[in-house]
PDB file of C-alpha atoms in Angstrom:
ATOM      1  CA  UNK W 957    -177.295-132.794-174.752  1.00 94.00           C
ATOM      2  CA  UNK W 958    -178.739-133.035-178.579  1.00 98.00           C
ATOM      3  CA  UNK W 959    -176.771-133.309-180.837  1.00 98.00           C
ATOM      4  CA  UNK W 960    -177.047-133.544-184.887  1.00 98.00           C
ATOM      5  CA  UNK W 961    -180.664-133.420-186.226  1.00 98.00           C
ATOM      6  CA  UNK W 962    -180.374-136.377-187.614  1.00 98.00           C
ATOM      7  CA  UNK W 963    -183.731-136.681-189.610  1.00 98.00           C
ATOM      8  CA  UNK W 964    -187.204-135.287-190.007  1.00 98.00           C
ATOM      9  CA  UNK W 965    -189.874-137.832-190.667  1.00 98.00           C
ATOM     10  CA  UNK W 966    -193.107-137.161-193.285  1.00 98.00           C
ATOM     11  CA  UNK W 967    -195.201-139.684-193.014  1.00 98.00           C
ATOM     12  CA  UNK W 968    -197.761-140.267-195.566  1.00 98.00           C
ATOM     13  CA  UNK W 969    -200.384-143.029-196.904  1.00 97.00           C
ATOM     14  CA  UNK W 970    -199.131-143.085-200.819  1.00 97.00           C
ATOM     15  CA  UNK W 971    -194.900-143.700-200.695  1.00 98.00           C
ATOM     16  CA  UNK W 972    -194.585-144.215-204.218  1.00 98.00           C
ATOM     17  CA  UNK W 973    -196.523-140.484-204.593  1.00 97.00           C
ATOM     18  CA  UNK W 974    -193.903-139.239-202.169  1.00 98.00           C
ATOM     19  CA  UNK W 975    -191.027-140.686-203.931  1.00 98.00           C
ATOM     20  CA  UNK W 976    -192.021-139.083-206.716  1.00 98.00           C
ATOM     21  CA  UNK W 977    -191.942-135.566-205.112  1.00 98.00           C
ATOM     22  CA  UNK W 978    -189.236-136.032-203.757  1.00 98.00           C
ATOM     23  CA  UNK W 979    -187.182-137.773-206.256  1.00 98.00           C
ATOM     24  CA  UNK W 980    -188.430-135.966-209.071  1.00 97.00           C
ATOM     25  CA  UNK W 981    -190.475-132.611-208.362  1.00 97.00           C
ATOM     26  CA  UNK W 982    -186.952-131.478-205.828  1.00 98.00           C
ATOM     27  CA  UNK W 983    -184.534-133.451-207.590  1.00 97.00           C
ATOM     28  CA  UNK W 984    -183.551-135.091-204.693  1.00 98.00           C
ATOM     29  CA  UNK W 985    -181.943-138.508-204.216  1.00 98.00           C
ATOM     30  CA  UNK W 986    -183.509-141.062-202.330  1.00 98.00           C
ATOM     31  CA  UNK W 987    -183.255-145.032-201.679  1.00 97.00           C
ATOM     32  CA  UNK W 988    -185.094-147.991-202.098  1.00 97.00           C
ATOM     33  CA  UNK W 989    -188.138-148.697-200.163  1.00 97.00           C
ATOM     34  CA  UNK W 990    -186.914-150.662-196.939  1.00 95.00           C
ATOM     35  CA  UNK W 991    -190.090-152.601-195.067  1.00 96.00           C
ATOM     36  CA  UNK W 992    -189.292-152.569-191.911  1.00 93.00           C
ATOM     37  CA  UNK W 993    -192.837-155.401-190.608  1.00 93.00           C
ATOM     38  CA  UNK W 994    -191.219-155.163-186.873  1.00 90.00           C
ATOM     39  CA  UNK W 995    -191.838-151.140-186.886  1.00 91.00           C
ATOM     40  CA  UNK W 996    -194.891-151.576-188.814  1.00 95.00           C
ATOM     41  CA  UNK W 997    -193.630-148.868-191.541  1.00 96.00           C
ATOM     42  CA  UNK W 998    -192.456-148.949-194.803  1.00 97.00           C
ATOM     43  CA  UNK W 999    -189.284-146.373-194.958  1.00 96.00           C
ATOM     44  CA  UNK W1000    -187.160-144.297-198.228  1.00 98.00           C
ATOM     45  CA  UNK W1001    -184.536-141.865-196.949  1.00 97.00           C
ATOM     46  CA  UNK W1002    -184.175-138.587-198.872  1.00 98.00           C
ATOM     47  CA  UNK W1003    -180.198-138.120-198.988  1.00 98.00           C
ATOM     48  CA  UNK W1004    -179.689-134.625-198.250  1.00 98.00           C
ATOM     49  CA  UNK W1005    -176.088-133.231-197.879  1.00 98.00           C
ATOM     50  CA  UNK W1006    -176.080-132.744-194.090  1.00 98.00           C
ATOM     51  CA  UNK W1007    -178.824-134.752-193.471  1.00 98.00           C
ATOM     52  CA  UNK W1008    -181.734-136.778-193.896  1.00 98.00           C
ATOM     53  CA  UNK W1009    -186.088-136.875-194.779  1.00 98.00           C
ATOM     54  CA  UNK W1010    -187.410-139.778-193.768  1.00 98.00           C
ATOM     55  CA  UNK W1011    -190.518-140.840-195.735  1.00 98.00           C
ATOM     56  CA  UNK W1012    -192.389-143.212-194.266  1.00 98.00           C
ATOM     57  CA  UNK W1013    -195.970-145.192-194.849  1.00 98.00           C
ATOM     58  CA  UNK W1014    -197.891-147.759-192.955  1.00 98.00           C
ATOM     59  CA  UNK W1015    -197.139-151.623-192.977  1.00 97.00           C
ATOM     60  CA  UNK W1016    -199.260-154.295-192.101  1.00 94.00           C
ATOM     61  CA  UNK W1017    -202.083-154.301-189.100  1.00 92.00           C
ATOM     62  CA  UNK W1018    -201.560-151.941-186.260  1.00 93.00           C
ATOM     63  CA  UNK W1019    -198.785-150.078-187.396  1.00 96.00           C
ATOM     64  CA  UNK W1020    -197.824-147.286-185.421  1.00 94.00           C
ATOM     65  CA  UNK W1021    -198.603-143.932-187.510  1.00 97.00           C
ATOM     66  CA  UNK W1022    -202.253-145.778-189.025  1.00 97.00           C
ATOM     67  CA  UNK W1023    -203.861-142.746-186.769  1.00 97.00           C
ATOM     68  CA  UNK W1024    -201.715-140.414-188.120  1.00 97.00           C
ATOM     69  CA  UNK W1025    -201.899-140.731-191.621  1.00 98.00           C
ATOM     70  CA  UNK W1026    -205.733-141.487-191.415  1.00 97.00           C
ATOM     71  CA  UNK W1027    -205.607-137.991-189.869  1.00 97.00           C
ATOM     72  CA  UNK W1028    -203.404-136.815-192.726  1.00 96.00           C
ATOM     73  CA  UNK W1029    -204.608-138.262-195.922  1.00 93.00           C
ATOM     74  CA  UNK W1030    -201.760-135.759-198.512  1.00 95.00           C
ATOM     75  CA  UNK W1031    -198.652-136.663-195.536  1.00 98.00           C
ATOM     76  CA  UNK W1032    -197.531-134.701-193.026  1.00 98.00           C
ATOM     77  CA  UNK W1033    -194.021-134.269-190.302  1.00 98.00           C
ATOM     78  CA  UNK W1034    -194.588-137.120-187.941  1.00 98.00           C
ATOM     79  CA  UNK W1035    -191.245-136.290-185.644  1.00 98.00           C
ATOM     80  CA  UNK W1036    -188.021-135.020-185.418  1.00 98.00           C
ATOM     81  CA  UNK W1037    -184.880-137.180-184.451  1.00 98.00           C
ATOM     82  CA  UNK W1038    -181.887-135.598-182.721  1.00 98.00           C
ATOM     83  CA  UNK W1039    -178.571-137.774-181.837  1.00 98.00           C
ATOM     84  CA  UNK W1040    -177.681-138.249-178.411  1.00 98.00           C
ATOM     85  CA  UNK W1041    -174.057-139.908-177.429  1.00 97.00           C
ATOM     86  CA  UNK W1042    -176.131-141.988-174.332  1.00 97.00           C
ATOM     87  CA  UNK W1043    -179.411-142.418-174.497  1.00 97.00           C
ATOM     88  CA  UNK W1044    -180.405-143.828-170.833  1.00 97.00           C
ATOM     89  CA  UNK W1045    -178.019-140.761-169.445  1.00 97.00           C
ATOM     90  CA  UNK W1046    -180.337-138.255-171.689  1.00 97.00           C
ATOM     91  CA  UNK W1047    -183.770-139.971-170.562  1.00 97.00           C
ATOM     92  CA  UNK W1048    -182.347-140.227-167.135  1.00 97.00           C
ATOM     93  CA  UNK W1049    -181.979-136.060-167.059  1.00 97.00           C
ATOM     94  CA  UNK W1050    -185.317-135.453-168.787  1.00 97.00           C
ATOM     95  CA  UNK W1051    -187.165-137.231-166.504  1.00 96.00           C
ATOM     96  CA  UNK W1052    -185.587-135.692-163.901  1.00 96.00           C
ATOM     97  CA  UNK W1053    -186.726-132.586-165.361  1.00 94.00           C
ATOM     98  CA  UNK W1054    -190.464-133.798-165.927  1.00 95.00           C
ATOM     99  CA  UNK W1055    -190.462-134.356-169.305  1.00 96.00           C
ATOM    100  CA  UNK W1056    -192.528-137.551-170.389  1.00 97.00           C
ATOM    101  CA  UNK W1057    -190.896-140.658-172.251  1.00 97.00           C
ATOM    102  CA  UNK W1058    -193.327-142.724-173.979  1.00 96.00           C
ATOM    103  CA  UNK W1059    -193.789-145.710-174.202  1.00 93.00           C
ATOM    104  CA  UNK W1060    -192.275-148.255-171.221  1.00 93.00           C
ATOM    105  CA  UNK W1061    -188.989-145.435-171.240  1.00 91.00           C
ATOM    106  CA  UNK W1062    -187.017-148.506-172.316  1.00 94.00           C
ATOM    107  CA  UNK W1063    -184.813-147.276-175.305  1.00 95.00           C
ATOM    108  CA  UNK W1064    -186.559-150.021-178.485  1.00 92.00           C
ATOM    109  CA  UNK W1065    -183.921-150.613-181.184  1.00 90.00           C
ATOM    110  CA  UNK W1066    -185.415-148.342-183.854  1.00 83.00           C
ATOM    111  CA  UNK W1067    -185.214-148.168-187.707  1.00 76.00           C
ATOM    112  CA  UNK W1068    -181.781-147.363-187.970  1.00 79.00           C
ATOM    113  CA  UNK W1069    -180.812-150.060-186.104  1.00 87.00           C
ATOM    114  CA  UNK W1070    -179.953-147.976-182.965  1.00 93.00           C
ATOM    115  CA  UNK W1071    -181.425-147.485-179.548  1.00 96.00           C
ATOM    116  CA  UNK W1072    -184.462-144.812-179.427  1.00 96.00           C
ATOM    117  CA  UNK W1073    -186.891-143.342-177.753  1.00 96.00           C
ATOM    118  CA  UNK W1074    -189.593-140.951-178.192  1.00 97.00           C
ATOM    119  CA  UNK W1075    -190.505-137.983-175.771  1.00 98.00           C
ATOM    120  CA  UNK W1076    -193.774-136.463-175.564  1.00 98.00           C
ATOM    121  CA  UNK W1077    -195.014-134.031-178.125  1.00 98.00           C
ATOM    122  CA  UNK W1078    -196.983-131.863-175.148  1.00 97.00           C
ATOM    123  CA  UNK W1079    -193.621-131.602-173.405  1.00 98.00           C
ATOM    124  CA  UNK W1080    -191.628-130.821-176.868  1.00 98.00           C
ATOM    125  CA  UNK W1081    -193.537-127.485-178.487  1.00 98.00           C
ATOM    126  CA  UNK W1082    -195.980-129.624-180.120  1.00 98.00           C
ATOM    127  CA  UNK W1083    -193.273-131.998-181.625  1.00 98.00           C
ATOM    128  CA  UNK W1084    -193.022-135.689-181.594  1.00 98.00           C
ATOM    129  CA  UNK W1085    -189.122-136.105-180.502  1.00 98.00           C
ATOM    130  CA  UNK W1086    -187.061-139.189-181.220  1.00 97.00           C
ATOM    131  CA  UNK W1087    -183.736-139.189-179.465  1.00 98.00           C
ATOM    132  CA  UNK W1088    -181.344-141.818-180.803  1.00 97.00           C
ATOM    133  CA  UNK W1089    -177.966-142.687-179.982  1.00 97.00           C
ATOM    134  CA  UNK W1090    -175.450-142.741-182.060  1.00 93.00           C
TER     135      UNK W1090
ATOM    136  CA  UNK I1359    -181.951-129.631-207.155  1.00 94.00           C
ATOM    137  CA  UNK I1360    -182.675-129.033-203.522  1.00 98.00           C
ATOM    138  CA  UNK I1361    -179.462-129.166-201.221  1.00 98.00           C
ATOM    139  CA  UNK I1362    -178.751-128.675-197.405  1.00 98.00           C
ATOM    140  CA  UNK I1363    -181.447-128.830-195.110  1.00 98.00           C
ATOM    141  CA  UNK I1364    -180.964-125.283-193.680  1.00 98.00           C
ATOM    142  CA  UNK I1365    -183.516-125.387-191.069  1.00 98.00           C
ATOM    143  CA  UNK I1366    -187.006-126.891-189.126  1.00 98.00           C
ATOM    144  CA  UNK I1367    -189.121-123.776-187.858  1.00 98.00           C
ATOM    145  CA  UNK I1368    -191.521-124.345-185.008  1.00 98.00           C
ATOM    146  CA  UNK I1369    -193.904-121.659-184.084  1.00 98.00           C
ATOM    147  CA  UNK I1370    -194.998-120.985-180.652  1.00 98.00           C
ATOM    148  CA  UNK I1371    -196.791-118.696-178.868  1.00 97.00           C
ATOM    149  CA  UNK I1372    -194.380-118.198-175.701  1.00 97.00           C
ATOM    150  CA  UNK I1373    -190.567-118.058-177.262  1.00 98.00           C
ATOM    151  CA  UNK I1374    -189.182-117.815-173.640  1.00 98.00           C
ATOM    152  CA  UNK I1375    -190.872-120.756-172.692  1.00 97.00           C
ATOM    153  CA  UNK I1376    -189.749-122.379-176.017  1.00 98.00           C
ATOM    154  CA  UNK I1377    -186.316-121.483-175.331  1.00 98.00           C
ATOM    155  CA  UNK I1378    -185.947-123.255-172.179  1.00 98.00           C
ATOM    156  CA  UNK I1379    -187.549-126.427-173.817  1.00 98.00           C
ATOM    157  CA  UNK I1380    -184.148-126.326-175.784  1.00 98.00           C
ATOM    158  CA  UNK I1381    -182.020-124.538-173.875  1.00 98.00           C
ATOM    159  CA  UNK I1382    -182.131-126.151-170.223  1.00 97.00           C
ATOM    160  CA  UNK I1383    -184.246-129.439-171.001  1.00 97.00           C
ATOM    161  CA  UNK I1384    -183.005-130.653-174.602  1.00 98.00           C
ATOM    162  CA  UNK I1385    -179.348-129.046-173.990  1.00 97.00           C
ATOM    163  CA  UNK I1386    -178.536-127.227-176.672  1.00 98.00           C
ATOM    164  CA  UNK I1387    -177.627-123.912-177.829  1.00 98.00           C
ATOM    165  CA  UNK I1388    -179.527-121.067-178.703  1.00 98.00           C
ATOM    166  CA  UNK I1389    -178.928-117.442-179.882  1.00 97.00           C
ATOM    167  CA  UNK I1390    -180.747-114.310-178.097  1.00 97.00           C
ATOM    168  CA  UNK I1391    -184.219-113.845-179.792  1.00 97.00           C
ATOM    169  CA  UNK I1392    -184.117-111.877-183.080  1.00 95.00           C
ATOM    170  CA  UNK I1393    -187.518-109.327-183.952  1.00 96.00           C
ATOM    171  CA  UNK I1394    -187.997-109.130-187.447  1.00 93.00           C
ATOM    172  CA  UNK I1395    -190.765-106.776-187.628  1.00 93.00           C
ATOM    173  CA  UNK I1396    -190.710-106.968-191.089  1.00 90.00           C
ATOM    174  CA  UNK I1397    -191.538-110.599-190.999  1.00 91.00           C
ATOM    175  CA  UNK I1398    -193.954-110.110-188.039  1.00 95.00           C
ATOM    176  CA  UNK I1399    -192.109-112.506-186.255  1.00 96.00           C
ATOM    177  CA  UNK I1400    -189.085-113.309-183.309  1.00 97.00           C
ATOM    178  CA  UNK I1401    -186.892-115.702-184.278  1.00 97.00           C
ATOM    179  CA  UNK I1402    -183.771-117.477-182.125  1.00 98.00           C
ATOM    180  CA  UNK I1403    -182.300-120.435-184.132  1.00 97.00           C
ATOM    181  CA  UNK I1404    -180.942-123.387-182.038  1.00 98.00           C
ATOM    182  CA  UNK I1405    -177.329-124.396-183.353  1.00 98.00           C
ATOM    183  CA  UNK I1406    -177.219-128.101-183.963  1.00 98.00           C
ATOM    184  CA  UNK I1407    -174.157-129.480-185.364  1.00 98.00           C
ATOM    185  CA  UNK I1408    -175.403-130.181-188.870  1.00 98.00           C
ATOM    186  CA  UNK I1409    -178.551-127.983-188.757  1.00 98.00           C
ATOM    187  CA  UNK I1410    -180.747-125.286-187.111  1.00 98.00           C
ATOM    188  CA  UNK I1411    -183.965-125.086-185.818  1.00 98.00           C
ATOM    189  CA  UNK I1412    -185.831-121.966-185.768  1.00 98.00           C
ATOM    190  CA  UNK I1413    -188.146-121.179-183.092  1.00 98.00           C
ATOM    191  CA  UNK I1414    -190.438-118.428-184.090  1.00 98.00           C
ATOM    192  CA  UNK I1415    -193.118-116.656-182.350  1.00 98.00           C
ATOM    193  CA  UNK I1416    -195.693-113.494-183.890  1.00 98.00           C
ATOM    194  CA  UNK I1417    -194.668-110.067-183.666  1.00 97.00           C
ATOM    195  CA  UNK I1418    -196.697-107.268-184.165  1.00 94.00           C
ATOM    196  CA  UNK I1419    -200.559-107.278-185.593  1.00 92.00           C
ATOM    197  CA  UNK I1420    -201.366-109.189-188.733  1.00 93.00           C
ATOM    198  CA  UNK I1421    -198.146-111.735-188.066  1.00 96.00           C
ATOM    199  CA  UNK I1422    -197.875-114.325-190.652  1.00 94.00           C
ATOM    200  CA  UNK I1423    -197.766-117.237-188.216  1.00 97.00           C
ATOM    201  CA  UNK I1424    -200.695-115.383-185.807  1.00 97.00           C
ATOM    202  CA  UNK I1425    -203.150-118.196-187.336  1.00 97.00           C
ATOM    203  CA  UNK I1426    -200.971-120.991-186.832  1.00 97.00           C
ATOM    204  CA  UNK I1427    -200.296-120.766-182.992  1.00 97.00           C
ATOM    205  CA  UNK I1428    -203.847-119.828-182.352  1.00 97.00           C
ATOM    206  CA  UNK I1429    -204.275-123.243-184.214  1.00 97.00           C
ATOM    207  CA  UNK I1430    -201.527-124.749-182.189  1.00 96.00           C
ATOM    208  CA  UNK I1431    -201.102-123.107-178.684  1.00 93.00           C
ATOM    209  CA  UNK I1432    -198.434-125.452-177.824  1.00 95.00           C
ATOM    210  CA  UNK I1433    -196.412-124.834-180.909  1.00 98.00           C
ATOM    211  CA  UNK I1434    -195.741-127.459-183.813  1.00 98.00           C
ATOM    212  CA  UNK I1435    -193.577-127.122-186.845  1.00 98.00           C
ATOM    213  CA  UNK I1436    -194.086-124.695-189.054  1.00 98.00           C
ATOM    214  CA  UNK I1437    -192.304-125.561-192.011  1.00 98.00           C
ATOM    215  CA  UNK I1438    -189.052-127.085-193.823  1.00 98.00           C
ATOM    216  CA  UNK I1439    -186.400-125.171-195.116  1.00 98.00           C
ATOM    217  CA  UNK I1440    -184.024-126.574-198.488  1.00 98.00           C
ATOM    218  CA  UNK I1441    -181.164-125.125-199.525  1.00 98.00           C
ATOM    219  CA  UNK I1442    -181.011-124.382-203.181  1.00 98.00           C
ATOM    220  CA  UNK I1443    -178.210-122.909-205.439  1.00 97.00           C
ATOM    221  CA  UNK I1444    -180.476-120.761-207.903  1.00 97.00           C
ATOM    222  CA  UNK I1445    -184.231-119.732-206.668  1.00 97.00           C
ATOM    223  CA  UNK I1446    -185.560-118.715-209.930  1.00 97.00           C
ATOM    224  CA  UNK I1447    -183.950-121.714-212.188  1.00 97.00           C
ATOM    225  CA  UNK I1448    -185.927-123.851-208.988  1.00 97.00           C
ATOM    226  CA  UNK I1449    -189.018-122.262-209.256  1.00 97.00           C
ATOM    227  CA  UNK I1450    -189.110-122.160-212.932  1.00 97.00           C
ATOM    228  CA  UNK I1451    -188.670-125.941-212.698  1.00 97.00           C
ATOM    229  CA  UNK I1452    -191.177-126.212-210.167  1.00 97.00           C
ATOM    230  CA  UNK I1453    -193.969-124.352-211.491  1.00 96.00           C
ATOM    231  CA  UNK I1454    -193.354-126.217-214.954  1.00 95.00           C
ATOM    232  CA  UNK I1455    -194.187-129.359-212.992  1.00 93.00           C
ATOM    233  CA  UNK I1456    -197.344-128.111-211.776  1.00 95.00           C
ATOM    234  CA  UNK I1457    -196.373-127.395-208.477  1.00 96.00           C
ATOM    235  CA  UNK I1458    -197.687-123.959-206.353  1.00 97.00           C
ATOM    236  CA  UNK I1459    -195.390-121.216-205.766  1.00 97.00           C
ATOM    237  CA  UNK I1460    -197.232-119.335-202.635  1.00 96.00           C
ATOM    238  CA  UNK I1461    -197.817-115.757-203.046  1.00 93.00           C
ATOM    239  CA  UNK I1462    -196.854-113.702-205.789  1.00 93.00           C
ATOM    240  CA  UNK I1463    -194.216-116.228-206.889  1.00 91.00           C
ATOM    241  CA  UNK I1464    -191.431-113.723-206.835  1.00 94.00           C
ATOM    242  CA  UNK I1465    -188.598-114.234-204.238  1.00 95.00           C
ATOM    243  CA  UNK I1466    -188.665-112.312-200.908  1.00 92.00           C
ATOM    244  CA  UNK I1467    -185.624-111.721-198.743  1.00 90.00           C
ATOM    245  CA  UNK I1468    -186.620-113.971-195.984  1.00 83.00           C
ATOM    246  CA  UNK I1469    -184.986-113.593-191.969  1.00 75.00           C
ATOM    247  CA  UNK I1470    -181.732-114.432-192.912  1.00 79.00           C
ATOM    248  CA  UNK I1471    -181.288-111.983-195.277  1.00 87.00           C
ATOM    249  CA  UNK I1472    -181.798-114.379-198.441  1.00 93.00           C
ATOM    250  CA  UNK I1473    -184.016-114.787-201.320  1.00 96.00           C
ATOM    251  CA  UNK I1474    -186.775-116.970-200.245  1.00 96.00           C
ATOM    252  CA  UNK I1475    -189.988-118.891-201.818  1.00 96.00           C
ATOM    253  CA  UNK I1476    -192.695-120.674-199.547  1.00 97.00           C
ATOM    254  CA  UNK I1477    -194.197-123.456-201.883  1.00 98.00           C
ATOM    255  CA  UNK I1478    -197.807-125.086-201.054  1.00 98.00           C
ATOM    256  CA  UNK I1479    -198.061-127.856-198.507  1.00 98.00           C
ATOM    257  CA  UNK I1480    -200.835-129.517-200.668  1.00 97.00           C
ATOM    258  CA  UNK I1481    -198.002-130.889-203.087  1.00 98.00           C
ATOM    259  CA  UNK I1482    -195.304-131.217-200.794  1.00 98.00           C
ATOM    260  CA  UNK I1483    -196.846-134.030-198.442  1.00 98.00           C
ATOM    261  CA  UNK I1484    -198.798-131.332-196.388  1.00 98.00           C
ATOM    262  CA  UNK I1485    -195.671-129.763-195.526  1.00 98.00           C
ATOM    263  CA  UNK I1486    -194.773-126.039-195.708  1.00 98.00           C
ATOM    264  CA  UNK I1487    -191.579-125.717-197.479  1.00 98.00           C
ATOM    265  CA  UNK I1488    -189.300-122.900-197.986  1.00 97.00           C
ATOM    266  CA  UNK I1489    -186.259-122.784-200.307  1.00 98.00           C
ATOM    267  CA  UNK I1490    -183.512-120.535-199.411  1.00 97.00           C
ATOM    268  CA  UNK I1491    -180.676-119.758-202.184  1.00 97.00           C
ATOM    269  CA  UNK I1492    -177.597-119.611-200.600  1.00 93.00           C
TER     270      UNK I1492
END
């Protein structure tokens, strides 16, 4: 069912500090800071050859990893996202298979512009799982 | 300087159990577990189309990733894995800009039969990363 990893998200409280790792301390190259207010993030992608880092920090009031980063002051891997060709066909089978969807289990339009959703860490070895289709 | 993204390792406790997260629930593929007792550890890597990710439990006494899943029963991710053409032109460059090498700072041959260096999570956004040259 998944597909191509398509990125592995660090989130972290300092972006401009993580550019700079990054960009500078492993040479890699990475794009403009994107706000993104109706995710509640801030967002760089690290162009890698067969893939992508996603850095990401907070934005605004309430955003979404404020818990997460206050729990990891120096950053940390928030999730994983792996490409799915149908989304409501792959929720449809986990379910079936008792894995938990968060949120409503309504795919949201995510960062990329694409349908996601995120699966349970507890059901996922201990790893926040976006699924988006592609 | 740093290249493909060769791999996300997540440690767990129970491989079998980790397996069929991937195998039957997520879909993908996965090869038969690997012991490395020379890395204390069982690996099987699940083959995405771009990437891998390498699920790793201990093996032996005094594994290197014992403390980790007695941290994490469930499992998390244990580190990041970059491709890079030339290890020691990498970790000259990396130690020059004040960056920690872990251990003795010399490359080990790491599971898949490459040179290998960990560097320190405190200056890598508090994640665990490993360079591979390849």
């Amino acid at each position: 069912m998944i597909g191509r990893l398509n990125h592995v998200a660090i989130a972290v409280q300092d972006l401009d500090a993580a550019c700079a790792v990054y960009r500078d301390t492993l040479g890699a190259t990475i794009t403009p800071p994107l706000p993104q207010p109706e995710h509640g993030v801030t967002v760089v992608f690290v162009e890698l050859p067969n893939s992508k880092i996603e850095l990401m920090s907070p934005l605004g009031e309430g955003s979404p990893i404020e818990a997460f980063v206050a729990r990891n002051p120096g950053g940390g891997i928030h999730h994983v996202c792996y490409e799915v060709d149908d989304i409501l066909a792959a929720r449809d089978k986990l379910k079936a298979q008792g894995a938990r969807v968060l949120g409503t289990g309504e795919p949201r339009i995510g960062a990329h512009g694409k349908p996601v959703l995120f699966l349970h860490p507890k059901d996922f070895l201990g790893t926040l799982v976006e699924l988006e289709q592609v």
